[in-house]
Amino acid sequence: MSTLRGGREGGTVEGLPDWGRCAVMGVVNVTPDSFSDGGRWFDTTAAVKHGLHLVTEGADLVDVGGESTRPGASRVDEDEELRRVVPVVRGLASEGVLVSVDTMRASVAEQAVAAGAVLVNDVSGGLADPNMVPAVAAAGVPFVVMHWRGFSQDMNSRAVYTDVVAEVVAELRERMDAVVAGGVDPARIVVDPGLGFAKQAPHDLTLIAHQAELRALGRPLLVAASRKRFLGHVLSGGEGAPPPARERDAATAAISAIAALQGAWAVRVHEVRATADAVRVARAVEGAA
Ligand code: PMM
C-alpha cells in the first residue's frame, strides 16, 4: 500500500475553485521593505504587471500585501496600506485574477474585497484587529487563519515551545473556534502554521515534518515557506552566512513538493514557475501511487 498522503485530501474551500491538486498562491508584496522581495513591486503598475506575470507562470491565486511582516518590522500606517493595496487588487481582479489580500486590518480587507479580492489572508488570524472577524463574516469570503503570537517587532522572543506541533495545533484550534463563533463559515476557513512567525528554524522544520497533525484540524492547509529564514539556515548548514532570500527558490520548490505530497491545499510562493512544476509532479506521483 502506498505511504503517500495525497493532495486530493487537501480539501476544498467554499467560494474557491477545486484545482484538483495543491494550489499555487503567488505573492505580490507592495512594500518597500518586505522580507524577500521588498521594494521590487512598490508601484501600482509594476505590482499589477508582476501579478499577471505570476499567473502566466502558473499561479492559481495572487496574494497582495502592503505591510511587511519580516522579523523586526514596524507597522505601516492604515492609509498607506490602503493606498498600496487597493489599486493593485482592483487592477488584478479586473483582469480576472483570483486575488487574496494579505492584511491584518479589517478596513483593508473590506476595501480589498470591494475591489475584487476573493480571500482574506490575515497573518494574525483575526487577533490584530477586533473588527477583522466580523468584517470577514459579513463579506462571506474565505479566510486564512495563521498561527501568530504577536507583531513582527518582537515575535522572535515568542518562539518558545515545549512541543511546537501540539502548541501550534492547539492555538490554531482556539483561533478557528473564535473565528467561527464570530460568524465566519467554517467551510471557508483555511489554516496556516505561520512558518517563521514566532518560530526558529527547527520549529519550522518540525511543523513541516508533522503536516499530517496540522491537517487533523480538519481544514485545508496553506504552507508559506517561500524564501524564509529556515531555508537559509538549512542551505548554509547552520554555519556561515545563509544565501540571500532570492537564492532560496529551489529550496522553496522542494518544500512545495513535500507540502503538496503531504496534502497541503495551497503553497504561497514568490517565484511561481518552479513551484507550479513541483505541485504538478507531486500530483502525478500521487496519481501513480
Ligand atoms: N508569510 C508572510 C506574509 N504573509 N501569509 C500567510 N498566510 N502565511 C505566511 O507564512 C505568510 C503570509 C511573510 O513572507 P513575505 O514577506 O516574504 O511575503
Coordinates of C-alpha atoms and ligand atoms in Angstrom, one line a residue:
M1 CA 0.0 0.0 0.0
S2 CA 1.2 3.5 -0.8
T3 CA 2.5 5.6 2.0
L4 CA 1.7 8.8 0.2
R5 CA -0.8 11.1 1.8
G6 CA -2.4 12.6 -1.3
G7 CA -3.1 16.1 -2.3
R8 CA -6.6 15.2 -3.2
E9 CA -7.3 15.2 0.5
G10 CA -6.2 18.8 0.7
G11 CA -9.9 19.7 0.7
T12 CA -11.9 22.4 -0.9
V13 CA -12.7 25.9 0.3
E14 CA -16.2 27.2 -0.1
G15 CA -16.2 30.0 -2.6
L16 CA -12.9 29.0 -4.4
P17 CA -12.3 26.5 -7.3
D18 CA -11.2 23.0 -6.7
W19 CA -7.9 22.8 -8.7
G20 CA -7.6 19.1 -8.3
R21 CA -4.1 19.5 -6.8
C22 CA -2.3 21.7 -4.4
A23 CA -2.9 25.3 -5.5
V24 CA -0.2 27.8 -6.1
M25 CA -0.5 31.2 -4.5
G26 CA 1.9 33.8 -6.0
V27 CA 3.0 36.7 -3.8
V28 CA 3.0 40.4 -4.7
N29 CA 4.4 42.5 -1.8
V30 CA 3.6 46.1 -2.5
T31 CA 6.1 47.2 0.1
P32 CA 9.5 49.0 0.2
D33 CA 10.9 46.6 2.8
S34 CA 9.3 43.1 2.6
F35 CA 11.3 40.2 3.9
S36 CA 12.2 38.7 0.5
D37 CA 11.1 40.9 -2.4
G38 CA 10.8 44.3 -0.7
G39 CA 10.9 47.3 -3.0
R40 CA 10.6 45.5 -6.2
W41 CA 6.9 45.9 -6.8
F42 CA 6.4 49.2 -4.9
D43 CA 4.4 50.8 -7.6
T44 CA 0.8 50.0 -8.7
T45 CA 1.6 49.4 -12.4
A46 CA 4.7 47.3 -11.6
A47 CA 2.8 45.3 -9.0
V48 CA -0.2 44.5 -11.3
K49 CA 2.2 43.6 -14.1
H50 CA 4.1 41.3 -11.7
G51 CA 0.9 39.7 -10.5
L52 CA -0.2 39.0 -14.1
H53 CA 3.3 37.5 -14.8
L54 CA 2.9 35.2 -11.8
V55 CA -0.4 34.0 -13.4
T56 CA 1.3 33.2 -16.7
E57 CA 3.9 31.3 -14.7
G58 CA 1.2 29.1 -13.1
A59 CA -0.3 30.9 -10.1
D60 CA -3.8 30.0 -9.3
L61 CA -4.2 32.9 -6.9
V62 CA -2.2 36.1 -6.3
D63 CA -1.7 37.3 -2.7
V64 CA -1.4 41.1 -2.5
G65 CA 0.1 42.7 0.7
G66 CA 1.1 46.2 1.7
E67 CA 2.6 45.6 5.1
S68 CA 5.9 43.8 5.7
T69 CA 5.9 41.1 8.3
R70 CA 9.6 40.3 8.3
P71 CA 11.0 39.9 11.8
G72 CA 11.6 43.3 13.4
A73 CA 9.4 45.2 11.0
S74 CA 7.3 48.0 12.4
R75 CA 3.7 48.6 11.3
V76 CA 2.6 50.5 8.3
D77 CA 0.0 53.3 8.6
E78 CA -3.5 52.3 7.6
D79 CA -3.9 55.0 4.9
E80 CA -0.6 54.0 3.4
E81 CA -1.6 50.3 3.4
L82 CA -4.9 51.1 1.7
R83 CA -3.0 53.3 -0.9
R84 CA -0.6 50.4 -1.7
V85 CA -3.0 47.5 -1.8
V86 CA -6.4 48.5 -3.1
P87 CA -5.4 49.7 -6.6
V88 CA -3.3 46.6 -7.1
V89 CA -6.2 44.3 -6.1
R90 CA -8.6 46.2 -8.4
G91 CA -6.1 46.0 -11.3
L92 CA -5.6 42.3 -11.0
A93 CA -9.2 41.4 -10.3
S94 CA -10.3 43.4 -13.3
E95 CA -8.1 41.1 -15.4
G96 CA -9.9 38.1 -14.0
V97 CA -7.2 37.1 -11.5
L98 CA -8.3 35.4 -8.2
V99 CA -6.8 37.8 -5.6
S100 CA -6.2 37.3 -2.0
V101 CA -5.4 40.2 0.3
D102 CA -2.7 39.8 2.9
T103 CA -3.7 42.2 5.7
M104 CA -4.2 42.4 9.5
R105 CA -6.6 45.3 9.1
A106 CA -10.4 45.0 8.7
S107 CA -10.6 48.2 6.7
V108 CA -8.1 47.0 4.2
A109 CA -9.8 43.6 4.0
E110 CA -13.2 45.3 3.4
Q111 CA -11.9 47.7 0.7
A112 CA -9.9 44.9 -1.0
V113 CA -13.0 42.7 -1.1
A114 CA -15.0 45.6 -2.6
A115 CA -12.2 46.0 -5.2
G116 CA -12.5 42.3 -6.1
A117 CA -10.4 40.2 -3.6
V118 CA -11.9 36.7 -3.1
L119 CA -10.0 35.7 0.0
V120 CA -8.7 37.4 3.1
N121 CA -5.3 36.3 4.4
D122 CA -4.6 37.6 7.9
V123 CA -1.3 36.5 9.4
S124 CA -2.7 37.3 12.8
G125 CA -5.7 35.0 12.4
G126 CA -8.0 37.8 13.4
L127 CA -6.1 38.8 16.5
A128 CA -4.6 42.1 15.4
D129 CA -7.9 43.9 14.7
P130 CA -11.1 43.1 16.6
N131 CA -13.1 44.2 13.5
M132 CA -11.5 41.7 11.2
V133 CA -13.6 38.6 12.1
P134 CA -16.9 40.5 11.8
A135 CA -15.8 42.1 8.5
V136 CA -14.9 38.7 7.0
A137 CA -18.1 37.1 8.3
A138 CA -20.1 40.0 6.7
A139 CA -18.2 39.7 3.4
G140 CA -18.7 35.9 3.3
V141 CA -15.3 35.3 1.8
P142 CA -12.7 32.6 2.6
F143 CA -10.3 33.4 5.5
V144 CA -6.8 32.2 6.1
V145 CA -6.2 31.8 9.9
M146 CA -2.5 31.7 10.5
H147 CA -0.7 30.8 13.7
W148 CA 0.5 34.0 15.3
R149 CA 1.8 35.1 18.7
G150 CA 2.3 38.8 18.2
F151 CA 3.5 41.6 15.9
S152 CA 6.7 41.2 14.0
Q153 CA 8.7 43.7 16.1
D154 CA 9.2 41.3 18.9
M155 CA 7.9 38.0 17.6
N156 CA 11.2 36.2 17.9
S157 CA 11.1 36.4 21.7
R158 CA 7.8 34.4 21.5
A159 CA 9.5 31.4 19.7
V160 CA 9.4 29.3 22.9
Y161 CA 7.7 25.9 22.7
T162 CA 7.8 22.6 24.7
D163 CA 6.0 20.8 21.9
V164 CA 5.8 23.1 18.8
V165 CA 3.3 20.8 16.9
A166 CA 0.9 20.3 19.8
E167 CA 1.0 24.0 20.8
V168 CA 0.5 25.3 17.2
V169 CA -2.3 22.9 16.7
A170 CA -4.0 23.9 20.0
E171 CA -3.6 27.6 19.3
L172 CA -4.9 27.3 15.8
R173 CA -7.9 25.3 17.0
E174 CA -8.6 28.1 19.5
R175 CA -8.5 30.7 16.8
M176 CA -10.7 28.6 14.5
D177 CA -13.3 28.3 17.2
A178 CA -13.1 32.0 17.9
V179 CA -13.4 32.8 14.2
V180 CA -16.4 30.5 13.8
A181 CA -18.0 32.0 16.9
G182 CA -17.5 35.4 15.3
G183 CA -19.7 34.3 12.3
V184 CA -17.2 33.0 9.7
D185 CA -18.5 30.0 7.8
P186 CA -16.2 27.0 8.9
A187 CA -16.3 25.8 5.3
R188 CA -14.5 29.0 4.3
I189 CA -11.6 28.6 6.8
V190 CA -8.0 27.8 5.7
V191 CA -5.4 27.2 8.4
D192 CA -1.7 28.0 8.2
P193 CA 1.1 27.1 10.6
G194 CA 2.8 30.5 10.2
L195 CA 6.3 29.4 9.3
G196 CA 8.9 31.9 10.6
F197 CA 6.3 33.7 12.8
A198 CA 7.5 33.4 16.4
K199 CA 9.4 30.3 15.2
Q200 CA 13.0 29.3 14.9
A201 CA 14.3 27.1 12.0
P202 CA 13.9 23.8 13.9
H203 CA 10.3 24.7 14.8
D204 CA 9.5 25.4 11.1
L205 CA 11.1 22.1 10.0
T206 CA 9.2 20.2 12.7
L207 CA 5.9 21.7 11.6
I208 CA 6.6 20.7 8.0
A209 CA 7.5 17.2 9.1
H210 CA 4.3 16.9 11.1
Q211 CA 2.0 18.4 8.5
A212 CA -0.4 15.4 9.0
E213 CA -1.1 16.6 12.5
L214 CA -2.0 20.1 11.3
R215 CA -4.3 18.6 8.7
A216 CA -6.1 16.8 11.5
L217 CA -7.6 20.3 12.3
G218 CA -9.9 19.3 9.5
R219 CA -9.5 22.3 7.3
P220 CA -7.4 22.9 4.1
L221 CA -3.8 23.9 4.9
L222 CA -1.8 26.7 3.4
V223 CA 2.0 26.3 3.6
A224 CA 4.0 29.5 3.2
A225 CA 7.7 28.6 3.3
S226 CA 8.9 30.7 0.4
R227 CA 12.4 32.1 0.9
K228 CA 12.1 32.1 4.7
R229 CA 15.0 32.1 7.2
F230 CA 14.8 28.4 8.0
L231 CA 15.6 27.6 4.4
G232 CA 18.6 29.9 4.5
H233 CA 19.6 28.1 7.7
V234 CA 19.2 24.7 6.0
L235 CA 21.2 25.8 2.9
S236 CA 24.1 27.1 5.0
G237 CA 24.1 24.1 7.2
G238 CA 23.6 26.4 10.2
E239 CA 27.1 27.7 9.7
G240 CA 28.3 30.8 7.8
A241 CA 26.1 33.2 6.0
P242 CA 22.8 31.9 4.6
P243 CA 22.2 32.6 0.9
P244 CA 20.2 35.7 0.3
A245 CA 16.4 35.3 0.1
R246 CA 16.3 35.4 -3.7
E247 CA 18.6 32.4 -3.8
R248 CA 16.3 30.2 -1.9
D249 CA 13.8 29.4 -4.7
A250 CA 15.0 25.9 -5.4
A251 CA 14.7 25.1 -1.7
T252 CA 11.3 26.7 -1.7
A253 CA 10.2 24.4 -4.6
A254 CA 11.4 21.4 -2.7
I255 CA 9.2 22.4 0.2
S256 CA 6.3 22.9 -2.2
A257 CA 6.7 19.3 -3.5
I258 CA 6.8 18.0 0.1
A259 CA 3.8 20.0 1.2
A260 CA 1.8 19.0 -1.8
L261 CA 2.6 15.3 -1.3
Q262 CA 1.5 15.6 2.3
G263 CA -1.8 17.1 1.2
A264 CA -1.5 20.8 1.5
W265 CA -4.3 22.8 0.0
A266 CA -2.0 25.5 -1.3
V267 CA 1.5 26.8 -1.1
R268 CA 2.4 30.6 -1.1
V269 CA 5.5 31.5 -3.1
H270 CA 7.3 34.4 -4.6
E271 CA 8.8 32.5 -7.6
V272 CA 5.9 30.6 -9.1
R273 CA 7.3 28.6 -12.1
A274 CA 9.3 26.0 -10.1
T275 CA 6.6 25.5 -7.6
A276 CA 3.9 25.1 -10.3
D277 CA 6.1 22.3 -11.7
A278 CA 6.7 20.9 -8.2
V279 CA 3.0 20.6 -7.4
R280 CA 2.2 19.0 -10.7
V281 CA 5.0 16.5 -10.2
A282 CA 3.6 15.7 -6.7
R283 CA 0.2 15.2 -8.1
A284 CA 1.4 12.9 -10.8
V285 CA 3.4 10.8 -8.3
E286 CA 0.4 10.7 -6.1
G287 CA -1.8 9.6 -9.0
A288 CA 0.7 6.7 -9.7
A289 CA 0.7 5.5 -6.1
Ligands
PMM1 N1 4.3 34.9 5.5 C1 4.5 36.2 5.1 C2 3.4 37.0 4.6 N2 2.2 36.5 4.5 N3 0.6 34.8 4.9 C3 0.4 33.5 5.3 N4 -0.9 33.1 5.2 N5 1.4 32.7 5.8 C4 2.7 33.1 5.9 O1 3.5 32.4 6.4 C5 3.0 34.5 5.4 C6 1.9 35.3 4.9 C7 5.9 36.7 5.1 O2 6.6 36.5 3.9 P1 7.0 37.6 2.8 O3 7.1 38.9 3.5 O4 8.3 37.1 2.3 O5 5.9 37.5 1.8

